[in-house]
Short mmCIF file of C-alpha atoms in Angstrom, two decimals:
data_model
loop_
_atom_site.label_atom_id
_atom_site.label_comp_id
_atom_site.label_asym_id
_atom_site.label_seq_id
_atom_site.Cartn_x
_atom_site.Cartn_y
_atom_site.Cartn_z
CA MET Q 32 -16.09 6.54 -23.17
CA ASN Q 33 -16.60 8.13 -26.55
CA ASP Q 34 -14.27 11.06 -25.89
CA GLN Q 35 -10.58 10.81 -25.14
CA TYR Q 36 -9.81 10.97 -21.40
CA ASP Q 37 -8.95 14.52 -20.33
CA PHE Q 38 -5.58 14.17 -18.59
CA THR Q 39 -5.86 17.76 -17.28
CA ASN Q 40 -8.17 16.28 -14.61
CA TYR Q 41 -5.69 13.58 -13.59
CA LYS Q 42 -4.83 15.03 -10.18
CA ASN Q 43 -8.52 15.57 -9.35
CA ASP Q 44 -9.40 12.02 -10.40
CA ALA Q 45 -6.50 10.52 -8.42
CA THR Q 46 -7.55 12.57 -5.39
CA LEU Q 47 -11.18 11.46 -5.72
CA LEU Q 48 -10.02 7.84 -5.90
CA THR Q 49 -7.94 8.16 -2.75
CA ASP Q 50 -10.75 10.03 -0.97
CA THR Q 51 -12.93 6.99 -1.71
CA VAL Q 52 -10.28 4.70 -0.21
CA ARG Q 53 -9.97 6.92 2.87
CA SER Q 54 -13.74 6.98 3.32
CA LYS Q 55 -13.95 3.18 3.01
CA LEU Q 56 -11.25 2.67 5.67
CA GLY Q 57 -12.91 4.98 8.18
CA PRO Q 58 -11.79 7.52 10.77
CA ARG Q 59 -8.50 5.82 11.77
CA VAL Q 60 -7.08 6.01 8.26
CA GLN Q 61 -3.48 7.10 7.65
CA GLY Q 62 -1.63 7.18 4.38
CA PHE Q 63 -0.25 9.06 1.41
CA ILE Q 64 -0.47 9.41 -2.36
CA ASP Q 65 2.33 10.58 -4.64
CA ILE Q 66 0.85 12.15 -7.80
CA ASP Q 67 3.00 13.00 -10.80
CA GLU Q 68 0.83 15.28 -12.92
CA GLU Q 69 3.36 15.60 -15.73
CA TYR Q 70 3.54 11.86 -16.40
CA CYS Q 71 0.03 11.07 -15.13
CA SER Q 72 0.92 8.51 -12.52
CA ALA Q 73 0.12 8.04 -8.86
CA CYS Q 74 1.12 5.58 -6.17
CA GLY Q 75 0.24 5.42 -2.51
CA SER Q 76 -1.06 3.37 0.36
CA TYR Q 77 -3.54 3.82 3.19
CA THR Q 78 -4.25 1.83 6.33
CA ASP Q 79 -6.75 1.68 9.13
CA GLY Q 80 -4.30 -0.30 11.27
CA ASP Q 81 -5.58 -3.68 10.03
CA ILE Q 82 -5.70 -3.50 6.23
CA VAL Q 83 -3.47 -1.66 3.78
CA VAL Q 84 -4.96 -0.45 0.51
CA ILE Q 85 -2.33 0.11 -2.18
CA VAL Q 86 -3.22 2.40 -5.10
CA GLU Q 87 -1.27 2.33 -8.36
CA CYS Q 88 -2.30 4.49 -11.33
CA VAL Q 89 -0.48 5.07 -14.60
CA ALA Q 90 -1.25 6.40 -18.05
CA GLN Q 91 -0.03 3.93 -20.66
CA GLY Q 92 0.85 5.11 -24.12
CA ASP Q 93 1.87 8.48 -25.55
CA LEU Q 94 0.45 11.31 -23.43
CA TRP Q 95 1.68 14.01 -25.76
CA ARG Q 96 -0.11 12.55 -28.79
CA ASP Q 97 -3.36 11.76 -26.94
CA GLU Q 98 -2.75 8.05 -27.36
CA ALA Q 99 -2.73 7.10 -23.69
CA THR Q 100 -5.16 5.18 -21.51
CA ASN Q 101 -5.39 4.94 -17.73
CA TRP Q 102 -4.57 1.75 -15.88
CA ILE Q 103 -5.32 1.38 -12.16
CA ARG Q 104 -4.65 -1.44 -9.72
CA ILE Q 105 -6.01 -1.48 -6.18
CA SER Q 106 -4.41 -4.11 -3.94
CA LEU Q 107 -4.87 -5.13 -0.32
CA ALA Q 108 -2.51 -6.44 2.34
CA GLU Q 109 -2.70 -7.06 6.06
CA TYR Q 110 -0.94 -4.37 8.06
CA ASP Q 111 2.01 -5.77 10.00
CA SER Q 112 1.15 -4.12 13.30
CA ALA Q 113 3.95 -5.95 15.14
CA ASN Q 114 6.70 -4.40 12.98
CA ARG Q 115 4.80 -1.26 11.92
CA PRO Q 116 6.47 -0.80 8.52
CA ASP Q 117 6.35 2.53 6.74
CA LEU Q 118 3.45 2.82 4.31
CA HIS Q 119 5.95 3.68 1.56
CA ASP Q 120 7.23 0.09 1.90
CA TYR Q 121 3.78 -1.20 0.97
CA ALA Q 122 3.38 1.14 -2.00
CA TYR Q 123 6.87 0.84 -3.43
CA GLY Q 124 8.57 -2.14 -1.85
CA MET Q 125 6.23 -5.10 -1.55
CA THR Q 126 6.19 -7.89 -4.07
CA ARG Q 127 2.73 -8.07 -5.59
CA GLU Q 128 2.52 -11.82 -4.94
CA SER Q 129 2.14 -11.10 -1.22
CA ILE Q 130 -1.05 -9.10 -1.59
CA ALA Q 131 -4.63 -9.54 -2.76
CA GLU Q 132 -5.97 -7.71 -5.79
CA LEU Q 133 -9.21 -5.76 -5.44
CA CYS Q 134 -9.27 -4.49 -9.03
CA ASP Q 135 -7.08 -4.13 -12.09
CA VAL Q 136 -8.83 -1.87 -14.60
CA GLU Q 137 -8.17 0.35 -17.58
CA ASP Q 138 -10.19 2.82 -19.61
CA THR Q 139 -13.03 1.32 -21.64
CA GLU Q 140 -15.47 2.68 -24.20
CA ASP Q 141 -18.05 3.22 -21.43
CA ALA Q 142 -16.03 4.41 -18.42
CA ASN Q 143 -12.63 5.63 -17.42
CA ALA Q 144 -10.44 3.58 -15.11
CA PHE Q 145 -10.93 5.97 -12.20
CA GLN Q 146 -14.71 5.46 -12.30
CA LEU Q 147 -14.25 1.68 -12.51
CA ALA Q 148 -11.82 1.61 -9.56
CA ILE Q 149 -14.06 3.83 -7.41
CA HIS Q 150 -17.01 1.52 -8.08
CA ALA Q 151 -14.89 -1.52 -7.18
CA ILE Q 152 -14.00 0.05 -3.82
CA LYS Q 153 -17.55 1.19 -3.05
CA ASP Q 154 -19.08 -2.13 -4.15
CA THR Q 155 -16.83 -4.20 -1.89
CA GLU Q 156 -18.79 -4.73 1.30
CA ASP Q 157 -15.85 -5.80 3.46
CA LEU Q 158 -12.23 -5.29 2.40
CA LYS Q 159 -11.00 -7.84 4.96
CA SER Q 160 -13.06 -10.57 3.29
CA VAL Q 161 -11.15 -9.98 0.04
CA LEU Q 162 -7.90 -10.69 1.90
CA GLU Q 163 -9.34 -13.84 3.46
CA GLU Q 164 -10.35 -15.20 0.05
CA GLU Q 165 -6.76 -15.09 -1.24
#
């Protein structure tokens, strides 16, 4: 990426990322995303009733001096259908050791982190298989 990332598009990029997650999970998907445009961060989780996809996005560095880069982690967990926890518990309350990582990316010279994360989601044939590998 030769140009600096345009943080004015942050909300659109975060929404596109979560739309990709929703599309991958199918018609039974439920979930949420909290987007903080001022500090360029987003956190949320989505489920299809079997798998939970946890999305974490943050701009690292100094936003006001154009010295920031995006960092995105997409994680997976099995949905606890017996106890039916709130999806906020997955996004904000789970220890990261209890989940599988789909991708952990940041901006590069060639692509921004949102593009990399979207490709990781689209390129994963079966999300459940990622959980089984862990």
